[in-house]
Amino acid sequence: MAHGHKSDEKIVYVGDSRVIKKTQEQRLIPRDYSAYPGKSEAFIPNFLLKEWMVGVVVLVGMLVLVMSDPAPLGYPADPKNTAFIPMPDWYFLFMYQLLKYPYTSGDYVVLGAVVVPGLLFGGLLLAPFLDTGKERRFYRRPIASSLMILSLIACTYLTYTSWSHYQVELKEKNIIPEHIKREEEMHANKGGAAGGGAKKETKKAAAIVAADDPGAAIYAKATCLACHGAQLKGMPASGVPALLGTGDTHTKEDIMGIIKNGKGNMPAMYKPNIDKGLTDADIDKLADWLSKQKTQ
């Protein structure tokens, strides 16, 4: 808009008065963004359809992976298995390791289990509201980029440290993880079934001998019951042997020696049984009854 006749006067354009009146049909037609390539597009259905297609491809890929290589399973949970080393899934290893440090465990466990994770995940949720700048190049966002890099380094270090300690502990205690042991047993059983050859003789299951013997009543009161069970079947998956058929390999004196001195992972159980109310005569009858447990 010019206000004078000077040739050097600045002209300011304030708009176009030629306004085209749109009909009702034109208002219903969505705007075509093809004139602005790479600038914008309609969220529904254009953008959302692309996201759905990518999600479907990823989901199908995960399903194929799961069906082709099922997740390994360990033995049923056994709270009496003291040799088991509990470990979380890999994506929680950094938190598992964090809770081992002095100032995030013990009296400070609330700090490690609630405060630190709350600050980390809370900051992640609030990041879009706190960082409202339009700049997207990471080297021009020093605070956000530094926090991101620091978090990645910390999570990577804690995850690696946790897994390394687990491997060292397995080696020191000579333990094979349950899911690996069970998978090896399954492969061995499949190999034996597919091997053919002569038919293997099926071993007859042992039964409790002299169930009405006084020693059976004493066994029900003894500490043996907790691990070996009322049916004397033990827990083979946890390394606790069955007592059925134990008389085939152990005499009464052998069993008494195991009760007094222990064997393998089993500690001496003579004193705990005395503390539980059994007498020397009761333990003698118990050893005699267990020596009668034979398969033949």
PDB file of N, CA and C in Angstrom, residues 68-107:
ATOM      1  N   SER A  68       9.419 -70.161  15.238  1.00  0.00           N
ATOM      2  CA  SER A  68      10.579 -70.913  14.750  1.00  0.00           C
ATOM      3  C   SER A  68      11.538 -71.293  15.867  1.00  0.00           C
ATOM      4  N   ASP A  69      11.610 -70.474  16.915  1.00  0.00           N
ATOM      5  CA  ASP A  69      12.544 -70.744  18.019  1.00  0.00           C
ATOM      6  C   ASP A  69      11.851 -70.417  19.337  1.00  0.00           C
ATOM      7  N   PRO A  70      11.084 -71.367  19.904  1.00  0.00           N
ATOM      8  CA  PRO A  70      10.340 -71.091  21.145  1.00  0.00           C
ATOM      9  C   PRO A  70      11.281 -70.739  22.292  1.00  0.00           C
ATOM     10  N   ALA A  71      10.769 -69.944  23.208  1.00  0.00           N
ATOM     11  CA  ALA A  71      11.560 -69.543  24.370  1.00  0.00           C
ATOM     12  C   ALA A  71      11.852 -70.756  25.248  1.00  0.00           C
ATOM     13  N   PRO A  72      13.095 -70.913  25.717  1.00  0.00           N
ATOM     14  CA  PRO A  72      13.423 -72.066  26.574  1.00  0.00           C
ATOM     15  C   PRO A  72      12.777 -71.938  27.947  1.00  0.00           C
ATOM     16  N   LEU A  73      12.330 -73.051  28.479  1.00  0.00           N
ATOM     17  CA  LEU A  73      11.686 -73.084  29.790  1.00  0.00           C
ATOM     18  C   LEU A  73      12.528 -73.910  30.745  1.00  0.00           C
ATOM     19  N   GLY A  74      12.609 -73.453  31.986  1.00  0.00           N
ATOM     20  CA  GLY A  74      13.310 -74.214  33.006  1.00  0.00           C
ATOM     21  C   GLY A  74      12.380 -75.204  33.675  1.00  0.00           C
ATOM     22  N   TYR A  75      12.815 -75.736  34.799  1.00  0.00           N
ATOM     23  CA  TYR A  75      11.983 -76.666  35.560  1.00  0.00           C
ATOM     24  C   TYR A  75      10.921 -75.876  36.332  1.00  0.00           C
ATOM     25  N   PRO A  76       9.871 -76.549  36.796  1.00  0.00           N
ATOM     26  CA  PRO A  76       8.879 -75.850  37.637  1.00  0.00           C
ATOM     27  C   PRO A  76       9.547 -75.200  38.841  1.00  0.00           C
ATOM     28  N   ALA A  77       9.023 -74.058  39.252  1.00  0.00           N
ATOM     29  CA  ALA A  77       9.610 -73.300  40.369  1.00  0.00           C
ATOM     30  C   ALA A  77       9.693 -74.161  41.623  1.00  0.00           C
ATOM     31  N   ASP A  78      10.834 -74.095  42.281  1.00  0.00           N
ATOM     32  CA  ASP A  78      11.061 -74.876  43.494  1.00  0.00           C
ATOM     33  C   ASP A  78      11.728 -73.988  44.543  1.00  0.00           C
ATOM     34  N   PRO A  79      10.978 -73.532  45.543  1.00  0.00           N
ATOM     35  CA  PRO A  79      11.555 -72.629  46.547  1.00  0.00           C
ATOM     36  C   PRO A  79      12.628 -73.277  47.404  1.00  0.00           C
ATOM     37  N   LYS A  80      12.723 -74.617  47.408  1.00  0.00           N
ATOM     38  CA  LYS A  80      13.724 -75.298  48.232  1.00  0.00           C
ATOM     39  C   LYS A  80      15.044 -75.500  47.494  1.00  0.00           C
ATOM     40  N   ASN A  81      15.097 -75.128  46.232  1.00  0.00           N
ATOM     41  CA  ASN A  81      16.313 -75.297  45.438  1.00  0.00           C
ATOM     42  C   ASN A  81      17.264 -74.139  45.734  1.00  0.00           C
ATOM     43  N   THR A  82      18.216 -74.373  46.619  1.00  0.00           N
ATOM     44  CA  THR A  82      19.150 -73.313  47.015  1.00  0.00           C
ATOM     45  C   THR A  82      20.244 -73.077  45.978  1.00  0.00           C
ATOM     46  N   ALA A  83      20.372 -73.962  45.005  1.00  0.00           N
ATOM     47  CA  ALA A  83      21.400 -73.794  43.977  1.00  0.00           C
ATOM     48  C   ALA A  83      20.939 -72.891  42.834  1.00  0.00           C
ATOM     49  N   PHE A  84      19.656 -72.558  42.809  1.00  0.00           N
ATOM     50  CA  PHE A  84      19.129 -71.741  41.715  1.00  0.00           C
ATOM     51  C   PHE A  84      19.536 -70.286  41.897  1.00  0.00           C
ATOM     52  N   ILE A  85      20.012 -69.652  40.817  1.00  0.00           N
ATOM     53  CA  ILE A  85      20.393 -68.242  40.844  1.00  0.00           C
ATOM     54  C   ILE A  85      19.336 -67.464  40.074  1.00  0.00           C
ATOM     55  N   PRO A  86      18.507 -66.672  40.753  1.00  0.00           N
ATOM     56  CA  PRO A  86      17.443 -65.939  40.042  1.00  0.00           C
ATOM     57  C   PRO A  86      18.030 -64.807  39.205  1.00  0.00           C
ATOM     58  N   MET A  87      17.520 -64.666  37.989  1.00  0.00           N
ATOM     59  CA  MET A  87      17.955 -63.594  37.095  1.00  0.00           C
ATOM     60  C   MET A  87      16.738 -63.036  36.353  1.00  0.00           C
ATOM     61  N   PRO A  88      16.635 -61.708  36.246  1.00  0.00           N
ATOM     62  CA  PRO A  88      15.518 -61.124  35.489  1.00  0.00           C
ATOM     63  C   PRO A  88      15.773 -61.209  33.991  1.00  0.00           C
ATOM     64  N   ASP A  89      14.800 -60.796  33.202  1.00  0.00           N
ATOM     65  CA  ASP A  89      14.994 -60.709  31.757  1.00  0.00           C
ATOM     66  C   ASP A  89      16.044 -59.648  31.448  1.00  0.00           C
ATOM     67  N   TRP A  90      16.619 -59.739  30.243  1.00  0.00           N
ATOM     68  CA  TRP A  90      17.780 -58.908  29.909  1.00  0.00           C
ATOM     69  C   TRP A  90      17.482 -57.419  30.000  1.00  0.00           C
ATOM     70  N   TYR A  91      16.247 -57.008  29.728  1.00  0.00           N
ATOM     71  CA  TYR A  91      15.949 -55.585  29.734  1.00  0.00           C
ATOM     72  C   TYR A  91      15.776 -55.022  31.146  1.00  0.00           C
ATOM     73  N   PHE A  92      15.823 -55.867  32.177  1.00  0.00           N
ATOM     74  CA  PHE A  92      15.797 -55.401  33.556  1.00  0.00           C
ATOM     75  C   PHE A  92      17.126 -55.645  34.273  1.00  0.00           C
ATOM     76  N   LEU A  93      18.139 -56.101  33.531  1.00  0.00           N
ATOM     77  CA  LEU A  93      19.427 -56.387  34.162  1.00  0.00           C
ATOM     78  C   LEU A  93      20.065 -55.136  34.752  1.00  0.00           C
ATOM     79  N   PHE A  94      19.878 -53.986  34.115  1.00  0.00           N
ATOM     80  CA  PHE A  94      20.487 -52.758  34.642  1.00  0.00           C
ATOM     81  C   PHE A  94      19.880 -52.385  35.996  1.00  0.00           C
ATOM     82  N   MET A  95      18.567 -52.600  36.164  1.00  0.00           N
ATOM     83  CA  MET A  95      17.942 -52.336  37.458  1.00  0.00           C
ATOM     84  C   MET A  95      18.366 -53.372  38.493  1.00  0.00           C
ATOM     85  N   TYR A  96      18.520 -54.611  38.067  1.00  0.00           N
ATOM     86  CA  TYR A  96      18.953 -55.696  38.955  1.00  0.00           C
ATOM     87  C   TYR A  96      20.345 -55.392  39.516  1.00  0.00           C
ATOM     88  N   GLN A  97      21.237 -54.897  38.652  1.00  0.00           N
ATOM     89  CA  GLN A  97      22.585 -54.556  39.088  1.00  0.00           C
ATOM     90  C   GLN A  97      22.581 -53.314  39.963  1.00  0.00           C
ATOM     91  N   LEU A  98      21.724 -52.358  39.645  1.00  0.00           N
ATOM     92  CA  LEU A  98      21.653 -51.116  40.430  1.00  0.00           C
ATOM     93  C   LEU A  98      21.293 -51.405  41.881  1.00  0.00           C
ATOM     94  N   LEU A  99      20.420 -52.398  42.091  1.00  0.00           N
ATOM     95  CA  LEU A  99      19.967 -52.721  43.450  1.00  0.00           C
ATOM     96  C   LEU A  99      21.006 -53.499  44.255  1.00  0.00           C
ATOM     97  N   LYS A 100      22.167 -53.788  43.665  1.00  0.00           N
ATOM     98  CA  LYS A 100      23.229 -54.474  44.401  1.00  0.00           C
ATOM     99  C   LYS A 100      24.178 -53.510  45.092  1.00  0.00           C
ATOM    100  N   TYR A 101      24.122 -52.248  44.729  1.00  0.00           N
ATOM    101  CA  TYR A 101      25.067 -51.274  45.284  1.00  0.00           C
ATOM    102  C   TYR A 101      24.619 -50.809  46.664  1.00  0.00           C
ATOM    103  N   PRO A 102      25.563 -50.391  47.509  1.00  0.00           N
ATOM    104  CA  PRO A 102      25.242 -50.073  48.913  1.00  0.00           C
ATOM    105  C   PRO A 102      24.167 -49.011  49.091  1.00  0.00           C
ATOM    106  N   TYR A 103      24.183 -47.958  48.267  1.00  0.00           N
ATOM    107  CA  TYR A 103      23.256 -46.852  48.480  1.00  0.00           C
ATOM    108  C   TYR A 103      21.942 -47.011  47.718  1.00  0.00           C
ATOM    109  N   THR A 104      21.721 -48.187  47.148  1.00  0.00           N
ATOM    110  CA  THR A 104      20.428 -48.470  46.500  1.00  0.00           C
ATOM    111  C   THR A 104      19.855 -49.799  46.991  1.00  0.00           C
ATOM    112  N   SER A 105      20.373 -50.315  48.088  1.00  0.00           N
ATOM    113  CA  SER A 105      19.891 -51.577  48.650  1.00  0.00           C
ATOM    114  C   SER A 105      19.889 -51.469  50.171  1.00  0.00           C
ATOM    115  N   GLY A 106      19.426 -52.516  50.821  1.00  0.00           N
ATOM    116  CA  GLY A 106      19.394 -52.510  52.281  1.00  0.00           C
ATOM    117  C   GLY A 106      18.470 -51.423  52.804  1.00  0.00           C
ATOM    118  N   ASP A 107      19.028 -50.533  53.639  1.00  0.00           N
ATOM    119  CA  ASP A 107      18.229 -49.438  54.202  1.00  0.00           C
ATOM    120  C   ASP A 107      17.832 -48.413  53.149  1.00  0.00           C
TER     121      ASP A 107
END
